[in-house]
Coordinates of C-alpha atoms in Angstrom, one line a residue:
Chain F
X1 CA 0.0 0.0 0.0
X2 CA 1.1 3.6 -0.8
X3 CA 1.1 6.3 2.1
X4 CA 0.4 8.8 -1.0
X5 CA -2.7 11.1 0.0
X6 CA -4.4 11.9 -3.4
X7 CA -5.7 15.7 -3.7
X8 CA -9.0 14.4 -6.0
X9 CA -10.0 10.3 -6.9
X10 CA -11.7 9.1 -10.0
X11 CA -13.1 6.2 -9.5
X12 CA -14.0 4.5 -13.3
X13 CA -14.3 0.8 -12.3
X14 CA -16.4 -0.5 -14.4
X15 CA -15.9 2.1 -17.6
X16 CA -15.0 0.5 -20.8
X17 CA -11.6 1.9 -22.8
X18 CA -11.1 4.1 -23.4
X19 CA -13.4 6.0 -20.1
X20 CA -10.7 5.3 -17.4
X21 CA -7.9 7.4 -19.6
X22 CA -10.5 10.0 -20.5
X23 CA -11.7 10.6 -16.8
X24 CA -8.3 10.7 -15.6
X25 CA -7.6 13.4 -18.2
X26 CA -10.5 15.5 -17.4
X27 CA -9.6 15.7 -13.6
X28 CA -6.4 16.5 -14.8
X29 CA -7.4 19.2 -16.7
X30 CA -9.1 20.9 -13.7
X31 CA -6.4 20.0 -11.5
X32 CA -3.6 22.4 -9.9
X33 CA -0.2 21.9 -10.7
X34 CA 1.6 19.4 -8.4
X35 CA -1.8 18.2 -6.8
X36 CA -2.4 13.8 -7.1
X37 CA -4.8 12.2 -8.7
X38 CA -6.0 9.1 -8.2
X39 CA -7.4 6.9 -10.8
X40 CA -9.4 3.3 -10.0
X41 CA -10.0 1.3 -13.5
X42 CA -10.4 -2.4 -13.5
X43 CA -9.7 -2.2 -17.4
X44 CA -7.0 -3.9 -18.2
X45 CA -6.0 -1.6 -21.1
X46 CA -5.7 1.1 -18.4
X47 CA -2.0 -0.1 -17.4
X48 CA -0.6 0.9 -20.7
X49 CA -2.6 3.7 -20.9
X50 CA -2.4 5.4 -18.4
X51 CA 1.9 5.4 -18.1
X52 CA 1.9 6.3 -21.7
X53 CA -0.3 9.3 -21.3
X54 CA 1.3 10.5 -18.1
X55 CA 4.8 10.2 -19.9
X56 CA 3.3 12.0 -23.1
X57 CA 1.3 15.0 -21.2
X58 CA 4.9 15.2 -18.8
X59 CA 2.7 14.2 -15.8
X60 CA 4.4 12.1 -13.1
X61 CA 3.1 8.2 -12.5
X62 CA 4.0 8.4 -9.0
X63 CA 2.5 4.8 -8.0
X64 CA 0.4 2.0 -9.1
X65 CA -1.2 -0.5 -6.8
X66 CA -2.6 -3.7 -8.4
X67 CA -5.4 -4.3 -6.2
X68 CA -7.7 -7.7 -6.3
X69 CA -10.2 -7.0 -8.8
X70 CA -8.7 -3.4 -9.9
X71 CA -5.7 -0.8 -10.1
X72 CA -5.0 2.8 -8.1
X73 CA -2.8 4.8 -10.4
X74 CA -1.6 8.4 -8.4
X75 CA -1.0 11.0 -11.4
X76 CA 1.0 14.5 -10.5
X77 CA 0.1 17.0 -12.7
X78 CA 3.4 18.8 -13.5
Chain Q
X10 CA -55.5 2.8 -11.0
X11 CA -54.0 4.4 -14.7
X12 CA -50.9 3.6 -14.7
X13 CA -48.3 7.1 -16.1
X14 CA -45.3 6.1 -18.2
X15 CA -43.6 9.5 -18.9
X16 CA -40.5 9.9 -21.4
X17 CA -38.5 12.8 -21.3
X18 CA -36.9 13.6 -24.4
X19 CA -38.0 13.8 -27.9
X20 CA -35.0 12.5 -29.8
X21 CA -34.3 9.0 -31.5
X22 CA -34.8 7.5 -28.0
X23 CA -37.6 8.9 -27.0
X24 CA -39.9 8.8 -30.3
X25 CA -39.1 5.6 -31.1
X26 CA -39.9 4.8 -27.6
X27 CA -43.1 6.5 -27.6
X28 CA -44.6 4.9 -30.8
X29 CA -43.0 1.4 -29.9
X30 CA -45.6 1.6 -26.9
X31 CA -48.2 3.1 -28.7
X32 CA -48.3 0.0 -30.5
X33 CA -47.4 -2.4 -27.8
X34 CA -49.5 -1.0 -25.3
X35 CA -52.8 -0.8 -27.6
X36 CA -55.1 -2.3 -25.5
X37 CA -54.6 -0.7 -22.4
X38 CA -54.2 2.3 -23.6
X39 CA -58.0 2.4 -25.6
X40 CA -58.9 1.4 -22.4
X41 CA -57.5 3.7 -20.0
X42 CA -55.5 1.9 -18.3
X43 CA -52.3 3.3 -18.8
X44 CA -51.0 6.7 -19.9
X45 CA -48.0 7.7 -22.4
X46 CA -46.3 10.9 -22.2
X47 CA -43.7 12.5 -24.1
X48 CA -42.3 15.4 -23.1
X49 CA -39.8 17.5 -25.3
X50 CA -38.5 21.2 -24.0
X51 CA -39.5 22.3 -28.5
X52 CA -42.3 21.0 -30.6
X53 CA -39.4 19.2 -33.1
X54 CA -37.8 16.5 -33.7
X55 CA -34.3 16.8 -34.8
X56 CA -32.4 13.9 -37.1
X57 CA -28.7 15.0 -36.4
X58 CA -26.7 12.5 -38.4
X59 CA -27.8 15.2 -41.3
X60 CA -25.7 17.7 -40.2
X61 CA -22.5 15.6 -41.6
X62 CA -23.7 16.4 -45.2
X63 CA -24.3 19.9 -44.2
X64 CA -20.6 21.7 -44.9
X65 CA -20.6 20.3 -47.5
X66 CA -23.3 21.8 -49.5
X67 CA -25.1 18.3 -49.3
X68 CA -28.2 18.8 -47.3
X69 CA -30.1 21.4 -44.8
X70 CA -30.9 21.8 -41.8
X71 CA -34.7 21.6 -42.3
X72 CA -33.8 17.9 -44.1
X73 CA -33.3 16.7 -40.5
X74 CA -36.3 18.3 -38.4
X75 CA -40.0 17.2 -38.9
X76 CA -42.5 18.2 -36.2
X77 CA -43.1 15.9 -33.2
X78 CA -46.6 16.2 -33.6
X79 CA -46.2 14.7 -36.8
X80 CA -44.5 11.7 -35.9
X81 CA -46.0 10.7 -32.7
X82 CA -48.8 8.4 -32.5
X83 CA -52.2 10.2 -31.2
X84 CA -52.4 7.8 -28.4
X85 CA -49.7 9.4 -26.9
X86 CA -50.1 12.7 -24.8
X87 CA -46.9 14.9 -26.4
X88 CA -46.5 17.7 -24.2
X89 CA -43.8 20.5 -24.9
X90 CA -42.3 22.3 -21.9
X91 CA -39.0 22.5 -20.5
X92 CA -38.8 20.5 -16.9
X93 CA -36.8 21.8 -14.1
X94 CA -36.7 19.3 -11.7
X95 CA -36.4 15.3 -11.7
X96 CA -37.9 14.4 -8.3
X97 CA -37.1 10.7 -8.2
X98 CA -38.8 10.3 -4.4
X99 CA -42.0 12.1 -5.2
X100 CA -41.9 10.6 -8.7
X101 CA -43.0 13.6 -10.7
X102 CA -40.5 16.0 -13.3
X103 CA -41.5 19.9 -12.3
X104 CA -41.5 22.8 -14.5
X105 CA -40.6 26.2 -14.4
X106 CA -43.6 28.6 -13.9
X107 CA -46.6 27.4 -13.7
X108 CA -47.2 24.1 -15.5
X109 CA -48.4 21.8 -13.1
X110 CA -46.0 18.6 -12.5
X111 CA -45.7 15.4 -14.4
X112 CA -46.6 12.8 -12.0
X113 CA -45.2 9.3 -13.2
X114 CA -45.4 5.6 -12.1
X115 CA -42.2 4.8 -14.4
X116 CA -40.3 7.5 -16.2
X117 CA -37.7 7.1 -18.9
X118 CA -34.9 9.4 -20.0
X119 CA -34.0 10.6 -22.7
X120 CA -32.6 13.9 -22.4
X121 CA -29.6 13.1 -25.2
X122 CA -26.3 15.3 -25.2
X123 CA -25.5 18.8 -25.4
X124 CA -22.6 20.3 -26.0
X125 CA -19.9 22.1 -24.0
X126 CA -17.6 24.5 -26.5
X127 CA -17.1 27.0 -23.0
X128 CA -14.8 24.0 -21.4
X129 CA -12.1 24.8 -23.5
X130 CA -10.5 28.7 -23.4
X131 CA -11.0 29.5 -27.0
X132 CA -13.3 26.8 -28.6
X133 CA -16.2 28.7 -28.9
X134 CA -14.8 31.7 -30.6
X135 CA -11.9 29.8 -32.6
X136 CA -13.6 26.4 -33.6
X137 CA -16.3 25.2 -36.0
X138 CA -18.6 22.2 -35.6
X139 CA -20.9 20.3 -37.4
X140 CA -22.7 19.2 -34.1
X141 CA -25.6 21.5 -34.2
X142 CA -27.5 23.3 -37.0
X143 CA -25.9 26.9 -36.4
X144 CA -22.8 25.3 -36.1
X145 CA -23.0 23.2 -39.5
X146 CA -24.4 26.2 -41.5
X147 CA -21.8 28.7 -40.3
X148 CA -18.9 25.4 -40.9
X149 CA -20.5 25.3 -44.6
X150 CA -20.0 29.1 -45.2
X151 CA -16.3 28.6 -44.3
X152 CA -15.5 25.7 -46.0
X153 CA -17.4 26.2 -49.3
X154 CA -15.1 29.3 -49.7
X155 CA -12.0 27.7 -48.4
X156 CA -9.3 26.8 -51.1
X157 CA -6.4 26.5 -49.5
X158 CA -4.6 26.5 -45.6
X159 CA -4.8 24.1 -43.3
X160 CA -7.8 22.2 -41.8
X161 CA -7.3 20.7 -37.9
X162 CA -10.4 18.5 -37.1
X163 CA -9.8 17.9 -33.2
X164 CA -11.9 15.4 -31.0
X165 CA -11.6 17.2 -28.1
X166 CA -13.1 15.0 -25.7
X167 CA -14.8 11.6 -25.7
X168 CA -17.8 10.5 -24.6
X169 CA -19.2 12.3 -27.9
X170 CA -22.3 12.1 -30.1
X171 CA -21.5 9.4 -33.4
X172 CA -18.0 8.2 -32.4
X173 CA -17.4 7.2 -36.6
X174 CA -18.5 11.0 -37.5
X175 CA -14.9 13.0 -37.2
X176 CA -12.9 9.9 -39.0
X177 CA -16.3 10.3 -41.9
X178 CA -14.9 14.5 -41.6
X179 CA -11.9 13.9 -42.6
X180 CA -12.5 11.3 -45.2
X181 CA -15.5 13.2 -46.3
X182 CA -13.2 16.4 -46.6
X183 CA -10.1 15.2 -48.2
X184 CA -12.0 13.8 -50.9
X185 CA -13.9 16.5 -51.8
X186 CA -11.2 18.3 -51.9
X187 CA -9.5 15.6 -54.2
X188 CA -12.6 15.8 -56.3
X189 CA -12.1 19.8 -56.5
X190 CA -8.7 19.5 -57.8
X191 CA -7.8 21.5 -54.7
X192 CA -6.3 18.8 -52.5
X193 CA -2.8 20.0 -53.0
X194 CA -3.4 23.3 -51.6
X195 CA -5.5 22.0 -48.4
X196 CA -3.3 20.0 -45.2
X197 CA -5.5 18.0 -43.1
X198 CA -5.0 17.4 -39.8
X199 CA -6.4 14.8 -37.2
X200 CA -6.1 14.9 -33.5
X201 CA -7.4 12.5 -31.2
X202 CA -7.3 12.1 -27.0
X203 CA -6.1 9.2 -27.0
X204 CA -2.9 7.1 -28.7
X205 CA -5.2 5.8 -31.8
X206 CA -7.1 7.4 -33.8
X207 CA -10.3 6.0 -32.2
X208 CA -11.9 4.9 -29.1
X209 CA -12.8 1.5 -30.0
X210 CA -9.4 -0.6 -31.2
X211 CA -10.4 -2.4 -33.8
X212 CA -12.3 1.0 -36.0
X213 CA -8.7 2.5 -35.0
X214 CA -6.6 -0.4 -36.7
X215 CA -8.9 -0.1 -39.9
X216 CA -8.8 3.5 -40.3
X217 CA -5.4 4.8 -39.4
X218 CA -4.0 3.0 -42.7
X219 CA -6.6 4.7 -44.9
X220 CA -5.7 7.9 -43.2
X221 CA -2.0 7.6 -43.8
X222 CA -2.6 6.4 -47.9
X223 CA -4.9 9.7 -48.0
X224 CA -2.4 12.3 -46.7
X225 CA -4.1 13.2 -43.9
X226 CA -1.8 14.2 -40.7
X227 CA -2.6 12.7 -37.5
X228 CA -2.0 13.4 -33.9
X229 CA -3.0 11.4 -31.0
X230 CA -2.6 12.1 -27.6
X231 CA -3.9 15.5 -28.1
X232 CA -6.0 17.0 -25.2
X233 CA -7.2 20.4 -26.4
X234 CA -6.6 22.8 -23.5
X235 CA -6.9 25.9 -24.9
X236 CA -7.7 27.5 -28.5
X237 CA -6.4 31.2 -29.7
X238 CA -8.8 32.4 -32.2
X239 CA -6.1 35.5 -32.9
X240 CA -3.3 33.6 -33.2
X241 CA -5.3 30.7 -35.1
X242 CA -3.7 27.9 -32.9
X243 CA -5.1 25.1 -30.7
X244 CA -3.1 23.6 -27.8
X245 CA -2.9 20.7 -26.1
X246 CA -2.5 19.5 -22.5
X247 CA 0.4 17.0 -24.1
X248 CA 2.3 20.5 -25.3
X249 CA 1.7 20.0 -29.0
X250 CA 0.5 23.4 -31.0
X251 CA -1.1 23.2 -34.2
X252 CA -1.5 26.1 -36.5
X253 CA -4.5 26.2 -38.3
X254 CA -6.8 28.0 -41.4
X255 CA -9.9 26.7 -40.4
X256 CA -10.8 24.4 -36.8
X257 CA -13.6 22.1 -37.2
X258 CA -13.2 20.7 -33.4
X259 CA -16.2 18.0 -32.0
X260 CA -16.6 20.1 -28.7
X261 CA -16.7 18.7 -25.3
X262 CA -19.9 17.2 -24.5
X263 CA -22.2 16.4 -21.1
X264 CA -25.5 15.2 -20.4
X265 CA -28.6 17.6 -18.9
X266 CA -27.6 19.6 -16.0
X267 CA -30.9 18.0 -14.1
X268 CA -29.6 14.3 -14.4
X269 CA -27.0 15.6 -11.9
X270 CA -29.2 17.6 -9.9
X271 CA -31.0 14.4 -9.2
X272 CA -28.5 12.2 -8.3
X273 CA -28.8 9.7 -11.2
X274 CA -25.0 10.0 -12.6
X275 CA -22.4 12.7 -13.4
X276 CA -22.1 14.7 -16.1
X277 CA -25.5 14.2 -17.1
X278 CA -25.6 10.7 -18.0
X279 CA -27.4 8.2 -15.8
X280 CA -25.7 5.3 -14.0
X281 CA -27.8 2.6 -15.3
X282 CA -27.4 -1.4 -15.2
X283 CA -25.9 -1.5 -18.7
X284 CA -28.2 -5.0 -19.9
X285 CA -31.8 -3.4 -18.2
X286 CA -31.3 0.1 -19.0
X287 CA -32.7 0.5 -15.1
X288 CA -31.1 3.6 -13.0
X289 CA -28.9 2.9 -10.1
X290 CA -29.6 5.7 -8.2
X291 CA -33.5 5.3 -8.4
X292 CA -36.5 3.3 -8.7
X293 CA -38.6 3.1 -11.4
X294 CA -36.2 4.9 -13.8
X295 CA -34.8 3.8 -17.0
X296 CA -32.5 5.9 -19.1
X297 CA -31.9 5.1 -22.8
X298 CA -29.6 6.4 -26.0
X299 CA -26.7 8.9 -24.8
X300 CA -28.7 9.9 -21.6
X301 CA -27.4 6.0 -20.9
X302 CA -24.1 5.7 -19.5
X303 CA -23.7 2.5 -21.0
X304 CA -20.2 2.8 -22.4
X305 CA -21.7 2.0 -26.3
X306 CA -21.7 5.0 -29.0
X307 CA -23.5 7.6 -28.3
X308 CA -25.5 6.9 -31.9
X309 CA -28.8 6.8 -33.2
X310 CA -28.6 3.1 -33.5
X311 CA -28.0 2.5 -30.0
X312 CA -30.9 4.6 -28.7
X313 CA -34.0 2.5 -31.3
X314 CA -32.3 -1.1 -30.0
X315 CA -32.6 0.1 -26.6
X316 CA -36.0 1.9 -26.8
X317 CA -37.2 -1.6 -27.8
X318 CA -35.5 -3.3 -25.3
X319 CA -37.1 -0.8 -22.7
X320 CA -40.7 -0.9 -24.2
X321 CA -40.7 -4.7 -24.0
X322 CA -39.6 -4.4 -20.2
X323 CA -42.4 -1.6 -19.4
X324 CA -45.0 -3.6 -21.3
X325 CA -43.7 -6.3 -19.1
X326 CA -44.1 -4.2 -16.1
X327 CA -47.8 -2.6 -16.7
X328 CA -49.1 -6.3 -17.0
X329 CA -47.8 -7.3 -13.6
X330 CA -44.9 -9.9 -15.3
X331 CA -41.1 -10.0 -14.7
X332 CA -39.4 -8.2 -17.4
X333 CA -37.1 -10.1 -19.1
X334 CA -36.0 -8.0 -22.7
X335 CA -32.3 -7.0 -22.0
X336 CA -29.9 -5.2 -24.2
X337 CA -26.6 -6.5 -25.8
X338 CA -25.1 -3.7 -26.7
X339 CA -26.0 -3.9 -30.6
X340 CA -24.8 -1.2 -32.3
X341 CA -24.8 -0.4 -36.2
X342 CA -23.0 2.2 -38.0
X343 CA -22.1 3.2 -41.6
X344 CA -19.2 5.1 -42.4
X345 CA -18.5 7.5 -44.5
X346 CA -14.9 7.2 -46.3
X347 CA -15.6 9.7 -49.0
X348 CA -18.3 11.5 -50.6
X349 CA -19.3 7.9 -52.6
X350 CA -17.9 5.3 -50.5
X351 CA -19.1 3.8 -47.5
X352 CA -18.2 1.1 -45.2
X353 CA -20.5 -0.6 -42.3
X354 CA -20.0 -2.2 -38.8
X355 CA -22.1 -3.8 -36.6
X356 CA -21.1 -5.2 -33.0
X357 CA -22.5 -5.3 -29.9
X358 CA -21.1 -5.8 -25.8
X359 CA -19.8 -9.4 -26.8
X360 CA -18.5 -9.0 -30.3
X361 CA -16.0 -6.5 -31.5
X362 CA -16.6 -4.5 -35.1
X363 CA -15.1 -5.4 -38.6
X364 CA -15.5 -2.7 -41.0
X365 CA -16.4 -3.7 -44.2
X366 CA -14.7 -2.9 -47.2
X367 CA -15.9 0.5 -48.1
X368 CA -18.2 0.6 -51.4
X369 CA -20.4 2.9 -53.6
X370 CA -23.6 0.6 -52.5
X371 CA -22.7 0.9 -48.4
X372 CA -22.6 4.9 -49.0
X373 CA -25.6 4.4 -51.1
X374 CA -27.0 2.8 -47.9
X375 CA -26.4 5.2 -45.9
X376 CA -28.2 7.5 -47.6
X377 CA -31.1 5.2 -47.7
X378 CA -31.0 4.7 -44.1
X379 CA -31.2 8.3 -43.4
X380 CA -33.6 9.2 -45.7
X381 CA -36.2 6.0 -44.5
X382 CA -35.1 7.0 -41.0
X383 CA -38.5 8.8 -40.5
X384 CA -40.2 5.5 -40.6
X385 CA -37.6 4.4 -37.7
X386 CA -39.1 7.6 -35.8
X387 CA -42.7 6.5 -36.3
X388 CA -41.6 2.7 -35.2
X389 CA -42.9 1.2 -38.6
X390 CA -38.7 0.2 -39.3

């Protein structure tokens, strides 16, 4: 478990791809610079995603915790 | 005791709806026993997958709006007014002013999209769409004089009306151009959220190779943030700046602000049980077409499957047996990939799409379609 306190949490468990990326993003968007957001997707599509995007938009990937039937990804907006 | 079924929203969804218990619901409607009501905030209906053809000098407007009154069957009370409140524990939608409330035993929504331009700095003032009527006329003026320069179509966000419509845009635009002799002169650019060119996989791995033979530029990974009309570029969260002649952006897009008011989903679309249509969040409540959080297209296709599926289960319902109609996700869609060719897909929650080869007889389809879609509306197709 992380001791990372997320700022704002989207929870998209049970959103088809590509809704878990796109939610994320959106918070994002309204987020402040260096705040944490916290994704939960159980689609599997969403742990290639969701590095690849952070590394693209120059966002940090600060964890991600493979849970039992989902993931928590924490996203720093830079 | 009558029993009120109320539908709220005039759109594919609805209409179809509407007639689809007309019919099914004969009896007890002759005989009092149960009551349909479709309410719509304007007296028309409006057939949006017209507005593709608009820019292009193809169609009007007026080709995709008929009058509700005209295609609603008589045993069903259309009432036109714009409701205010969703009160899912008195069971009754309230008006602004002083139309009394609709009272309902089981309501259905269908409140469709609407779009969101303000949600990106610049959109509004900088971009063209061919989302609404205003927005496909004033596209049409641009484009029928536009010669040369560069062309940026950017999905800005997705959940968004007709997932195939920007890749049919671009297709659509390059070869008219082509046709024009003009093609030279005109870049085309294509942005997308996310890192293909569509949401759903396998449309993506069909149409990025056509986009690539065709010339047309792509970007992916491209989250509009802001747009400077001035300056005539559009920038994305990702850092990327595009320069552009003419923006034809598909704007951001939500549900109805009172789906959030009451409780039944963000953003305007309702949490439902994706196979029964029923709400989460309330009793007695189905939502249907894009009003539907579902996680199918938001298309016209979608909202007449489901509007049967929900018919079925309220017919079910009003003669005191378990409903058992579910939906499987079934979803059709042509495809534009030029201004005479065509290709089709059809797939549902189990099955993924295979476009078909694009032809002059699927685009010739197409056109049927839309033109014999006012027989969809009136449930006779």
């Amino acid at each position: 478990m992380t001791d990372i306190e997320p700022d704002d949490t989207v929870d998209a468990r049970g959103a088809a791809c590509p809704g878990p990326l796109m939610d994320l993003i959106g918070a994002m968007r309204g987020a402040e610079p260096g705040a944490v957001v916290r994704l939960l997707s159980d689609n599997e599509q969403s742990l290639t995603d969701v590095p690849e995007w952070a590394e693209e938009a120059g966002n940090e990937l600060l964890a991600v915790e493979e849970l039992d039937d989902h993931a928590a990804f924490y996203v720093e907006k830079a | 005791m009558t029993e009120r079924i109320v539908i709220l929203g005039g759109g594919t969804g609805g209409t179809v709806l509407a007639n689809d218990l007309a019919d099914r619901l004969g009896p007890e409607l002759d005989a009092g026993d149960v009551e349909v009501t479709l309410i719509n905030d304007g007296p028309d209906h409006v057939y949006k997958p017209v507005w593709l053809y608009v820019p292009f000098g193809e169609r009007e407007p007026a080709d995709g709006r008929r009058a509700l009154d005209d295609l609603i069957d008589d045993a069903v009370d259309l009432r036109i007014g714009r409701v205010s409140e969703i009160d899912t524990d008195a069971q009754e939608l309230r008006f602004d002013g002083t139309a009394p409330a609709a009272e309902y035993d089981h309501l259905v929504l269908a409140t469709g999209s609407t779009l969101r331009p303000e949600r990106i700095p610049g959109l509004a003032e900088g971009g063209h769409n061919y989302y609404s009527e205003s927005g496909a006329t004033a596209l049409r003026d641009e484009l029928l004089e536009f010669t040369e320069g560069e062309i940026v179509l950017s999905v800005v966000g997705t959940p968004h009306m007709c997932p195939a419509a920007p890749l049919e845009f671009v297709f659509m635009v390059d070869d008219w151009f082509r046709e024009r002799g003009l093609r030279e002169d005109v870049g085309i650019t294509y942005t997308y959220p996310i890192q293909r060119v569509h949401g759903n996989p396998h449309i993506a791995e069909w149409a990025r190779p056509i986009m690539e033979e065709r010339d047309i530029a792509v970007e992916t990974f491209f989250n509009a943030e802001s747009v400077d009309p001035e300056a005539e570029t559009i920038t994305s969260m990702e850092g990327t700046e595009l320069g552009y002649d003419l923006l034809v952006s598909i704007p951001p897009h939500g549900g109805v602000d009172l789906i959030e008011a009451a409780g039944l989903g963000d953003d305007g679309w309702v949490d439902v049980d994706k196979h029964t249509l029923e709400a989460e969040a309330a009793e007695n409540v189905y939502a249907l077409g894009d009003t539907a959080d579902t996680g199918v297209p938001n298309a016209g296709s979608v909202a007449h499957y489901q509007a049967g599926v929900v018919g079925r289960r309220l017919a079910s319902e009003v003669r005191g047996r378990p409903p058992t109609a579910t939906y499987d996700g079934k979803t059709l869609c042509f495809i534009e990939t030029g201004m005479d060719a065509a290709s089709f897909v059809e797939f549902d929650y189990e099955r993924p799409p295979s476009p078909a080869p694009p032809s002059e007889k699927l685009h010739w389809s197409k056109l049927a379609y839309n033109e014999s879609y006012w027989l969809t509306a009136r449930g006779l197709l």
